């Protein structure tokens, strides 16, 4: 996905038009899928206006797609390139995979900052007084490397306790897709490790390009695949 504002501005109306058409199609021909259920929820009790319905679809697409792509790509790069010893542990004991996914979310979480919050009263935080009605940007990836919360927070350890990491946010806006994201990562890592146990990155860590913007993600991930026995 591009971070170029001009490309985003040009592409947004086309994507919204596509989603409006898709919603209309699901209204005419409902199927057993999420979008049809959202349409039905809307027409049953009017809880979602047509604009809200399209906006929700847009949010699901953007929030659900790129984040998970980054988790899978950055997760593989982190394990392969920077922590091959942890990858080897995972290959020996696949029971470590759920913990490894959580640790990759903590260590290299795809969402850098939460959406803005606003103070309703004065807040004192680490010696700084934030006045009421102020926007607050919460750096999730920084909180996940807080040594007060996690021992040696800058070290990747797929067996460490990760409870309390903020990769999916916190509170009322906690990621609604977290179980799906975990499942997708589990399926992707299992499939990749099964099919390509000898995967290699054909470049040095410094050659990987991290894209700018709100997500912590690789612009691309070069990878050399060698099926077993080759
Ligand atoms: C690794 C993958 C993912 C990460 C790291 C992630 C991260 C987050 C974070 C940090 C928030 C909270 C933002 C805030 O508090 O301001 C959030 C919200 C949200 N996420 Fe995810 N997400 C992921 C995957 C998904 C998937 C797969 C879906 C849906 C298919 C999804 C849908 C949403 C939606 C709709 C919200 C807004 C919830 C609300 O405002 O109540 N996310 N996500």
PDB file of C-alpha atoms and ligand atoms in Angstrom:
ATOM      1  CA  UNK A   1       0.000   0.000   0.000  1.00  0.00           C
ATOM      2  CA  UNK A   2       1.312   3.472  -0.884  1.00  0.00           C
ATOM      3  CA  UNK A   3       2.162   6.215   1.604  1.00  0.00           C
ATOM      4  CA  UNK A   4       2.128   8.872  -1.103  1.00  0.00           C
ATOM      5  CA  UNK A   5      -0.691  11.341  -0.195  1.00  0.00           C
ATOM      6  CA  UNK A   6      -1.382  12.122  -3.875  1.00  0.00           C
ATOM      7  CA  UNK A   7      -1.836   8.462  -4.764  1.00  0.00           C
ATOM      8  CA  UNK A   8      -4.017   7.916  -1.682  1.00  0.00           C
ATOM      9  CA  UNK A   9      -6.227  10.920  -2.553  1.00  0.00           C
ATOM     10  CA  UNK A  10      -6.571   9.658  -6.109  1.00  0.00           C
ATOM     11  CA  UNK A  11      -7.316   6.068  -5.138  1.00  0.00           C
ATOM     12  CA  UNK A  12      -9.782   6.720  -2.265  1.00  0.00           C
ATOM     13  CA  UNK A  13     -12.852   7.630  -4.411  1.00  0.00           C
ATOM     14  CA  UNK A  14     -12.292   4.543  -6.600  1.00  0.00           C
ATOM     15  CA  UNK A  15     -12.073   2.267  -3.572  1.00  0.00           C
ATOM     16  CA  UNK A  16     -15.143   3.853  -1.957  1.00  0.00           C
ATOM     17  CA  UNK A  17     -17.052   3.458  -5.248  1.00  0.00           C
ATOM     18  CA  UNK A  18     -16.070  -0.196  -5.391  1.00  0.00           C
ATOM     19  CA  UNK A  19     -17.190  -0.756  -1.782  1.00  0.00           C
ATOM     20  CA  UNK A  20     -20.543   0.991  -2.391  1.00  0.00           C
ATOM     21  CA  UNK A  21     -21.135  -1.317  -5.367  1.00  0.00           C
ATOM     22  CA  UNK A  22     -20.137  -4.339  -3.315  1.00  0.00           C
ATOM     23  CA  UNK A  23     -22.503  -3.382  -0.492  1.00  0.00           C
ATOM     24  CA  UNK A  24     -25.348  -2.915  -3.028  1.00  0.00           C
ATOM     25  CA  UNK A  25     -24.543  -6.299  -4.516  1.00  0.00           C
ATOM     26  CA  UNK A  26     -24.664  -7.971  -1.069  1.00  0.00           C
ATOM     27  CA  UNK A  27     -27.966  -6.229  -0.400  1.00  0.00           C
ATOM     28  CA  UNK A  28     -29.422  -7.696  -3.626  1.00  0.00           C
ATOM     29  CA  UNK A  29     -27.767 -11.125  -3.298  1.00  0.00           C
ATOM     30  CA  UNK A  30     -26.882 -11.839   0.353  1.00  0.00           C
ATOM     31  CA  UNK A  31     -24.452 -14.674   0.987  1.00  0.00           C
ATOM     32  CA  UNK A  32     -23.027 -16.325   4.086  1.00  0.00           C
ATOM     33  CA  UNK A  33     -20.376 -13.675   4.699  1.00  0.00           C
ATOM     34  CA  UNK A  34     -19.468 -10.765   6.956  1.00  0.00           C
ATOM     35  CA  UNK A  35     -20.539  -8.029   4.555  1.00  0.00           C
ATOM     36  CA  UNK A  36     -24.013  -9.525   4.027  1.00  0.00           C
ATOM     37  CA  UNK A  37     -24.450  -9.722   7.792  1.00  0.00           C
ATOM     38  CA  UNK A  38     -23.440  -6.083   8.197  1.00  0.00           C
ATOM     39  CA  UNK A  39     -25.977  -5.120   5.490  1.00  0.00           C
ATOM     40  CA  UNK A  40     -28.669  -7.137   7.239  1.00  0.00           C
ATOM     41  CA  UNK A  41     -27.814  -5.598  10.613  1.00  0.00           C
ATOM     42  CA  UNK A  42     -28.242  -2.222   8.977  1.00  0.00           C
ATOM     43  CA  UNK A  43     -31.613  -2.884   7.394  1.00  0.00           C
ATOM     44  CA  UNK A  44     -32.978  -4.809  10.396  1.00  0.00           C
ATOM     45  CA  UNK A  45     -32.754  -2.024  12.973  1.00  0.00           C
ATOM     46  CA  UNK A  46     -31.145   0.910  11.159  1.00  0.00           C
ATOM     47  CA  UNK A  47     -28.084   0.866  13.410  1.00  0.00           C
ATOM     48  CA  UNK A  48     -25.648   1.507  10.545  1.00  0.00           C
ATOM     49  CA  UNK A  49     -26.360   4.261   8.040  1.00  0.00           C
ATOM     50  CA  UNK A  50     -25.283   3.575   4.423  1.00  0.00           C
ATOM     51  CA  UNK A  51     -22.251   5.853   4.976  1.00  0.00           C
ATOM     52  CA  UNK A  52     -21.334   4.038   8.183  1.00  0.00           C
ATOM     53  CA  UNK A  53     -21.679   0.718   6.418  1.00  0.00           C
ATOM     54  CA  UNK A  54     -19.248   1.700   3.649  1.00  0.00           C
ATOM     55  CA  UNK A  55     -16.891   3.313   6.194  1.00  0.00           C
ATOM     56  CA  UNK A  56     -16.928   0.129   8.301  1.00  0.00           C
ATOM     57  CA  UNK A  57     -16.157  -1.963   5.234  1.00  0.00           C
ATOM     58  CA  UNK A  58     -13.296   0.400   4.369  1.00  0.00           C
ATOM     59  CA  UNK A  59     -11.962   0.189   7.937  1.00  0.00           C
ATOM     60  CA  UNK A  60     -12.128  -3.603   7.958  1.00  0.00           C
ATOM     61  CA  UNK A  61     -10.231  -3.781   4.680  1.00  0.00           C
ATOM     62  CA  UNK A  62      -7.483  -1.337   5.636  1.00  0.00           C
ATOM     63  CA  UNK A  63      -7.164  -2.302   9.316  1.00  0.00           C
ATOM     64  CA  UNK A  64      -7.397  -5.982   8.549  1.00  0.00           C
ATOM     65  CA  UNK A  65      -5.178  -6.396   5.526  1.00  0.00           C
ATOM     66  CA  UNK A  66      -1.996  -4.365   5.760  1.00  0.00           C
ATOM     67  CA  UNK A  67      -1.443  -4.966   9.482  1.00  0.00           C
ATOM     68  CA  UNK A  68      -1.453  -8.732   9.086  1.00  0.00           C
ATOM     69  CA  UNK A  69       0.717  -8.595   5.960  1.00  0.00           C
ATOM     70  CA  UNK A  70       3.301  -6.647   7.979  1.00  0.00           C
ATOM     71  CA  UNK A  71       3.169  -9.043  10.907  1.00  0.00           C
ATOM     72  CA  UNK A  72       3.831 -12.009   8.638  1.00  0.00           C
ATOM     73  CA  UNK A  73       6.588 -10.342   6.578  1.00  0.00           C
ATOM     74  CA  UNK A  74       8.362  -8.576   9.452  1.00  0.00           C
ATOM     75  CA  UNK A  75       7.931 -11.663  11.612  1.00  0.00           C
ATOM     76  CA  UNK A  76       9.619 -13.898   9.046  1.00  0.00           C
ATOM     77  CA  UNK A  77      12.412 -11.378   8.486  1.00  0.00           C
ATOM     78  CA  UNK A  78      12.961 -11.002  12.234  1.00  0.00           C
ATOM     79  CA  UNK A  79      13.174 -14.735  12.771  1.00  0.00           C
ATOM     80  CA  UNK A  80      15.150 -15.622   9.656  1.00  0.00           C
ATOM     81  CA  UNK A  81      17.588 -12.818   9.431  1.00  0.00           C
ATOM     82  CA  UNK A  82      18.116 -11.597  12.936  1.00  0.00           C
ATOM     83  CA  UNK A  83      17.232 -14.537  15.176  1.00  0.00           C
ATOM     84  CA  UNK A  84      17.926 -17.811  13.356  1.00  0.00           C
ATOM     85  CA  UNK A  85      18.511 -19.560  16.696  1.00  0.00           C
ATOM     86  CA  UNK A  86      14.912 -18.757  17.707  1.00  0.00           C
ATOM     87  CA  UNK A  87      13.677 -19.943  14.329  1.00  0.00           C
ATOM     88  CA  UNK A  88      15.519 -23.227  14.906  1.00  0.00           C
ATOM     89  CA  UNK A  89      13.810 -23.607  18.314  1.00  0.00           C
ATOM     90  CA  UNK A  90      10.467 -23.038  16.630  1.00  0.00           C
ATOM     91  CA  UNK A  91      11.258 -25.603  13.949  1.00  0.00           C
ATOM     92  CA  UNK A  92      12.090 -28.158  16.651  1.00  0.00           C
ATOM     93  CA  UNK A  93       9.007 -27.409  18.755  1.00  0.00           C
ATOM     94  CA  UNK A  94       5.982 -26.044  16.921  1.00  0.00           C
ATOM     95  CA  UNK A  95       4.158 -25.840  20.240  1.00  0.00           C
ATOM     96  CA  UNK A  96       6.100 -22.577  20.690  1.00  0.00           C
ATOM     97  CA  UNK A  97       4.302 -20.946  17.754  1.00  0.00           C
ATOM     98  CA  UNK A  98       1.427 -19.199  19.618  1.00  0.00           C
ATOM     99  CA  UNK A  99       3.951 -17.644  22.028  1.00  0.00           C
ATOM    100  CA  UNK A 100       6.222 -16.724  19.106  1.00  0.00           C
ATOM    101  CA  UNK A 101       3.364 -14.881  17.369  1.00  0.00           C
ATOM    102  CA  UNK A 102       2.669 -12.897  20.562  1.00  0.00           C
ATOM    103  CA  UNK A 103       6.359 -12.080  20.965  1.00  0.00           C
ATOM    104  CA  UNK A 104       6.618 -10.931  17.333  1.00  0.00           C
ATOM    105  CA  UNK A 105       3.554  -8.734  17.923  1.00  0.00           C
ATOM    106  CA  UNK A 106       5.262  -7.260  20.984  1.00  0.00           C
ATOM    107  CA  UNK A 107       8.735  -6.936  19.500  1.00  0.00           C
ATOM    108  CA  UNK A 108       7.855  -5.792  15.976  1.00  0.00           C
ATOM    109  CA  UNK A 109       4.183  -4.757  16.193  1.00  0.00           C
ATOM    110  CA  UNK A 110       2.718  -3.461  12.912  1.00  0.00           C
ATOM    111  CA  UNK A 111       0.785  -0.468  14.350  1.00  0.00           C
ATOM    112  CA  UNK A 112       3.063   2.309  15.598  1.00  0.00           C
ATOM    113  CA  UNK A 113       0.508   4.590  17.256  1.00  0.00           C
ATOM    114  CA  UNK A 114      -3.108   4.257  18.336  1.00  0.00           C
ATOM    115  CA  UNK A 115      -5.706   6.625  16.953  1.00  0.00           C
ATOM    116  CA  UNK A 116      -5.710   9.896  18.895  1.00  0.00           C
ATOM    117  CA  UNK A 117      -7.177   9.957  22.381  1.00  0.00           C
ATOM    118  CA  UNK A 118      -8.281  13.170  24.134  1.00  0.00           C
ATOM    119  CA  UNK A 119      -7.855  13.990  27.801  1.00  0.00           C
ATOM    120  CA  UNK A 120     -11.102  14.815  29.620  1.00  0.00           C
ATOM    121  CA  UNK A 121      -9.223  16.205  32.642  1.00  0.00           C
ATOM    122  CA  UNK A 122      -5.635  17.205  33.457  1.00  0.00           C
ATOM    123  CA  UNK A 123      -3.303  14.205  33.463  1.00  0.00           C
ATOM    124  CA  UNK A 124       0.171  13.981  35.015  1.00  0.00           C
ATOM    125  CA  UNK A 125       2.361  11.490  33.145  1.00  0.00           C
ATOM    126  CA  UNK A 126       6.063  10.917  33.869  1.00  0.00           C
ATOM    127  CA  UNK A 127       6.454  14.480  35.100  1.00  0.00           C
ATOM    128  CA  UNK A 128       4.543  16.068  32.225  1.00  0.00           C
ATOM    129  CA  UNK A 129       1.175  17.709  32.801  1.00  0.00           C
ATOM    130  CA  UNK A 130      -1.244  17.211  29.919  1.00  0.00           C
ATOM    131  CA  UNK A 131      -4.088  19.765  29.997  1.00  0.00           C
ATOM    132  CA  UNK A 132      -7.727  18.747  29.467  1.00  0.00           C
ATOM    133  CA  UNK A 133      -9.049  18.367  25.905  1.00  0.00           C
ATOM    134  CA  UNK A 134      -5.572  17.644  24.536  1.00  0.00           C
ATOM    135  CA  UNK A 135      -4.902  15.126  21.785  1.00  0.00           C
ATOM    136  CA  UNK A 136      -2.655  12.289  22.965  1.00  0.00           C
ATOM    137  CA  UNK A 137      -0.766  10.019  20.563  1.00  0.00           C
ATOM    138  CA  UNK A 138       0.067   6.704  22.192  1.00  0.00           C
ATOM    139  CA  UNK A 139       3.202   5.004  20.860  1.00  0.00           C
ATOM    140  CA  UNK A 140       2.241   1.338  21.026  1.00  0.00           C
ATOM    141  CA  UNK A 141       5.529   0.026  19.625  1.00  0.00           C
ATOM    142  CA  UNK A 142       7.464   2.050  22.203  1.00  0.00           C
ATOM    143  CA  UNK A 143       5.281   0.837  25.091  1.00  0.00           C
ATOM    144  CA  UNK A 144       5.949  -2.724  23.950  1.00  0.00           C
ATOM    145  CA  UNK A 145       9.707  -2.167  24.417  1.00  0.00           C
ATOM    146  CA  UNK A 146       9.306  -0.724  27.936  1.00  0.00           C
ATOM    147  CA  UNK A 147      11.851  -2.356  30.263  1.00  0.00           C
ATOM    148  CA  UNK A 148       9.586  -1.657  33.234  1.00  0.00           C
ATOM    149  CA  UNK A 149       6.996  -3.932  31.656  1.00  0.00           C
ATOM    150  CA  UNK A 150       9.146  -6.576  29.931  1.00  0.00           C
ATOM    151  CA  UNK A 151      12.559  -7.874  31.051  1.00  0.00           C
ATOM    152  CA  UNK A 152      15.247  -6.960  28.490  1.00  0.00           C
ATOM    153  CA  UNK A 153      12.474  -5.568  26.298  1.00  0.00           C
ATOM    154  CA  UNK A 154      14.744  -5.053  23.276  1.00  0.00           C
ATOM    155  CA  UNK A 155      15.536  -8.766  23.151  1.00  0.00           C
ATOM    156  CA  UNK A 156      13.374 -11.137  21.114  1.00  0.00           C
ATOM    157  CA  UNK A 157      12.524 -14.246  23.140  1.00  0.00           C
ATOM    158  CA  UNK A 158       9.739 -16.422  21.758  1.00  0.00           C
ATOM    159  CA  UNK A 159       9.304 -18.130  25.146  1.00  0.00           C
ATOM    160  CA  UNK A 160       8.919 -14.987  27.295  1.00  0.00           C
ATOM    161  CA  UNK A 161       5.629 -13.957  28.960  1.00  0.00           C
ATOM    162  CA  UNK A 162       4.002 -11.310  26.739  1.00  0.00           C
ATOM    163  CA  UNK A 163       0.786 -10.604  28.637  1.00  0.00           C
ATOM    164  CA  UNK A 164      -0.074  -6.925  28.551  1.00  0.00           C
ATOM    165  CA  UNK A 165       1.546  -6.087  25.200  1.00  0.00           C
ATOM    166  CA  UNK A 166      -0.239  -3.309  23.342  1.00  0.00           C
ATOM    167  CA  UNK A 167       0.105  -4.454  19.722  1.00  0.00           C
ATOM    168  CA  UNK A 168      -3.703  -4.655  19.417  1.00  0.00           C
ATOM    169  CA  UNK A 169      -4.359  -1.515  21.478  1.00  0.00           C
ATOM    170  CA  UNK A 170      -6.236  -1.302  24.745  1.00  0.00           C
ATOM    171  CA  UNK A 171      -9.705  -0.501  26.025  1.00  0.00           C
ATOM    172  CA  UNK A 172     -12.869   0.117  24.066  1.00  0.00           C
ATOM    173  CA  UNK A 173     -11.116   0.284  20.685  1.00  0.00           C
ATOM    174  CA  UNK A 174      -9.100  -2.899  21.252  1.00  0.00           C
ATOM    175  CA  UNK A 175      -8.622  -4.565  17.848  1.00  0.00           C
ATOM    176  CA  UNK A 176     -11.789  -6.390  16.869  1.00  0.00           C
ATOM    177  CA  UNK A 177      -9.757  -8.523  14.428  1.00  0.00           C
ATOM    178  CA  UNK A 178      -7.130  -9.738  16.931  1.00  0.00           C
ATOM    179  CA  UNK A 179      -8.271 -13.400  16.939  1.00  0.00           C
ATOM    180  CA  UNK A 180      -8.351 -13.431  13.114  1.00  0.00           C
ATOM    181  CA  UNK A 181      -4.904 -11.810  12.881  1.00  0.00           C
ATOM    182  CA  UNK A 182      -3.453 -14.382  15.286  1.00  0.00           C
ATOM    183  CA  UNK A 183      -5.031 -17.192  13.287  1.00  0.00           C
ATOM    184  CA  UNK A 184      -3.730 -15.817   9.966  1.00  0.00           C
ATOM    185  CA  UNK A 185      -0.208 -15.484  11.371  1.00  0.00           C
ATOM    186  CA  UNK A 186      -0.404 -19.015  12.748  1.00  0.00           C
ATOM    187  CA  UNK A 187      -1.542 -20.438   9.396  1.00  0.00           C
ATOM    188  CA  UNK A 188       1.040 -18.456   7.403  1.00  0.00           C
ATOM    189  CA  UNK A 189       4.027 -19.290   9.632  1.00  0.00           C
ATOM    190  CA  UNK A 190       3.027 -22.966   9.822  1.00  0.00           C
ATOM    191  CA  UNK A 191       2.650 -23.203   6.030  1.00  0.00           C
ATOM    192  CA  UNK A 192       5.920 -21.415   5.330  1.00  0.00           C
ATOM    193  CA  UNK A 193       7.955 -23.394   7.853  1.00  0.00           C
ATOM    194  CA  UNK A 194       6.453 -26.697   6.647  1.00  0.00           C
ATOM    195  CA  UNK A 195       6.985 -26.082   2.956  1.00  0.00           C
ATOM    196  CA  UNK A 196      10.262 -24.204   3.036  1.00  0.00           C
ATOM    197  CA  UNK A 197      12.312 -25.282   6.056  1.00  0.00           C
ATOM    198  CA  UNK A 198      15.433 -23.864   4.381  1.00  0.00           C
ATOM    199  CA  UNK A 199      14.116 -20.377   3.674  1.00  0.00           C
ATOM    200  CA  UNK A 200      16.821 -17.736   3.404  1.00  0.00           C
ATOM    201  CA  UNK A 201      17.012 -14.008   2.999  1.00  0.00           C
ATOM    202  CA  UNK A 202      19.313 -13.065   0.137  1.00  0.00           C
ATOM    203  CA  UNK A 203      20.323  -9.754   1.747  1.00  0.00           C
ATOM    204  CA  UNK A 204      21.830  -8.170   4.857  1.00  0.00           C
ATOM    205  CA  UNK A 205      19.617  -6.692   7.618  1.00  0.00           C
ATOM    206  CA  UNK A 206      20.621  -3.170   6.596  1.00  0.00           C
ATOM    207  CA  UNK A 207      19.313  -3.750   3.063  1.00  0.00           C
ATOM    208  CA  UNK A 208      15.732  -4.272   4.206  1.00  0.00           C
ATOM    209  CA  UNK A 209      13.609  -1.190   3.538  1.00  0.00           C
ATOM    210  CA  UNK A 210      11.060  -0.262   6.216  1.00  0.00           C
ATOM    211  CA  UNK A 211       8.294   1.882   4.787  1.00  0.00           C
ATOM    212  CA  UNK A 212       7.442   5.244   6.348  1.00  0.00           C
ATOM    213  CA  UNK A 213       3.992   5.982   7.713  1.00  0.00           C
ATOM    214  CA  UNK A 214       1.715   4.794  10.475  1.00  0.00           C
ATOM    215  CA  UNK A 215       2.551   1.098  10.085  1.00  0.00           C
ATOM    216  CA  UNK A 216       5.811  -0.601  11.018  1.00  0.00           C
ATOM    217  CA  UNK A 217       6.257  -2.695   7.908  1.00  0.00           C
ATOM    218  CA  UNK A 218       8.691  -3.743   5.224  1.00  0.00           C
ATOM    219  CA  UNK A 219       8.359  -2.160   1.780  1.00  0.00           C
ATOM    220  CA  UNK A 220       9.233  -5.609   0.414  1.00  0.00           C
ATOM    221  CA  UNK A 221      10.698  -8.866   1.669  1.00  0.00           C
ATOM    222  CA  UNK A 222      13.117 -10.636  -0.670  1.00  0.00           C
ATOM    223  CA  UNK A 223      13.255 -14.311   0.200  1.00  0.00           C
ATOM    224  CA  UNK A 224      14.905 -17.389  -1.275  1.00  0.00           C
ATOM    225  CA  UNK A 225      12.684 -20.457  -1.206  1.00  0.00           C
ATOM    226  CA  UNK A 226      14.080 -23.939  -1.450  1.00  0.00           C
ATOM    227  CA  UNK A 227      11.548 -26.759  -1.147  1.00  0.00           C
ATOM    228  CA  UNK A 228      12.707 -29.709   1.008  1.00  0.00           C
ATOM    229  CA  UNK A 229      15.086 -32.058  -0.839  1.00  0.00           C
ATOM    230  CA  UNK A 230      16.429 -29.436  -3.311  1.00  0.00           C
TER     231      UNK A 230
HETATM  232  C1  LIG B   1      -1.453  -8.091  13.179  1.00  0.00           C
HETATM  233  C2  LIG B   1      -2.600  -7.610  12.813  1.00  0.00           C
HETATM  234  C3  LIG B   1      -3.299  -6.445  13.477  1.00  0.00           C
HETATM  235  C4  LIG B   1      -2.815  -5.484  14.331  1.00  0.00           C
HETATM  236  C5  LIG B   1      -1.393  -5.335  14.884  1.00  0.00           C
HETATM  237  C6  LIG B   1      -3.923  -4.620  14.658  1.00  0.00           C
HETATM  238  C7  LIG B   1      -3.820  -3.529  15.517  1.00  0.00           C
HETATM  239  C8  LIG B   1      -4.895  -2.758  15.906  1.00  0.00           C
HETATM  240  C9  LIG B   1      -4.826  -1.709  16.893  1.00  0.00           C
HETATM  241  C10 LIG B   1      -3.573  -1.264  17.638  1.00  0.00           C
HETATM  242  C11 LIG B   1      -6.078  -1.185  17.019  1.00  0.00           C
HETATM  243  C12 LIG B   1      -6.525  -0.121  18.009  1.00  0.00           C
HETATM  244  C13 LIG B   1      -6.312   1.249  17.469  1.00  0.00           C
HETATM  245  C14 LIG B   1      -6.637   2.285  18.507  1.00  0.00           C
HETATM  246  O1  LIG B   1      -6.865   2.002  19.676  1.00  0.00           O
HETATM  247  O2  LIG B   1      -6.632   3.446  18.144  1.00  0.00           O
HETATM  248  C15 LIG B   1      -6.940  -1.888  16.082  1.00  0.00           C
HETATM  249  C16 LIG B   1      -8.265  -1.614  15.881  1.00  0.00           C
HETATM  250  C17 LIG B   1      -9.026  -2.238  14.918  1.00  0.00           C
HETATM  251  N1  LIG B   1      -8.690  -3.322  14.152  1.00  0.00           N
HETATM  252 FE1  LIG B   1      -6.896  -4.253  14.154  1.00  0.00          FE
HETATM  253  N2  LIG B   1      -5.033  -5.047  13.994  1.00  0.00           N
HETATM  254  C18 LIG B   1      -4.717  -6.164  13.265  1.00  0.00           C
HETATM  255  C19 LIG B   1      -5.548  -6.917  12.481  1.00  0.00           C
HETATM  256  C20 LIG B   1      -6.885  -6.650  12.261  1.00  0.00           C
HETATM  257  C21 LIG B   1      -7.777  -7.471  11.471  1.00  0.00           C
HETATM  258  C22 LIG B   1      -7.401  -8.795  10.809  1.00  0.00           C
HETATM  259  C23 LIG B   1      -8.973  -6.822  11.443  1.00  0.00           C
HETATM  260  C24 LIG B   1     -10.279  -7.180  10.774  1.00  0.00           C
HETATM  261  C25 LIG B   1     -10.442  -8.033   9.820  1.00  0.00           C
HETATM  262  C26 LIG B   1      -8.829  -5.602  12.224  1.00  0.00           C
HETATM  263  C27 LIG B   1      -9.810  -4.665  12.425  1.00  0.00           C
HETATM  264  C28 LIG B   1      -9.742  -3.628  13.322  1.00  0.00           C
HETATM  265  C29 LIG B   1     -10.820  -2.698  13.555  1.00  0.00           C
HETATM  266  C30 LIG B   1     -12.172  -2.675  12.838  1.00  0.00           C
HETATM  267  C31 LIG B   1     -10.382  -1.827  14.555  1.00  0.00           C
HETATM  268  C32 LIG B   1     -11.131  -0.656  15.181  1.00  0.00           C
HETATM  269  C33 LIG B   1     -11.793  -1.118  16.445  1.00  0.00           C
HETATM  270  C34 LIG B   1     -12.482   0.027  17.164  1.00  0.00           C
HETATM  271  O3  LIG B   1     -12.179   1.193  16.919  1.00  0.00           O
HETATM  272  O4  LIG B   1     -13.352  -0.257  17.992  1.00  0.00           O
HETATM  273  N3  LIG B   1      -7.556  -5.546  12.716  1.00  0.00           N
HETATM  274  N4  LIG B   1      -6.200  -2.860  15.439  1.00  0.00           N
END
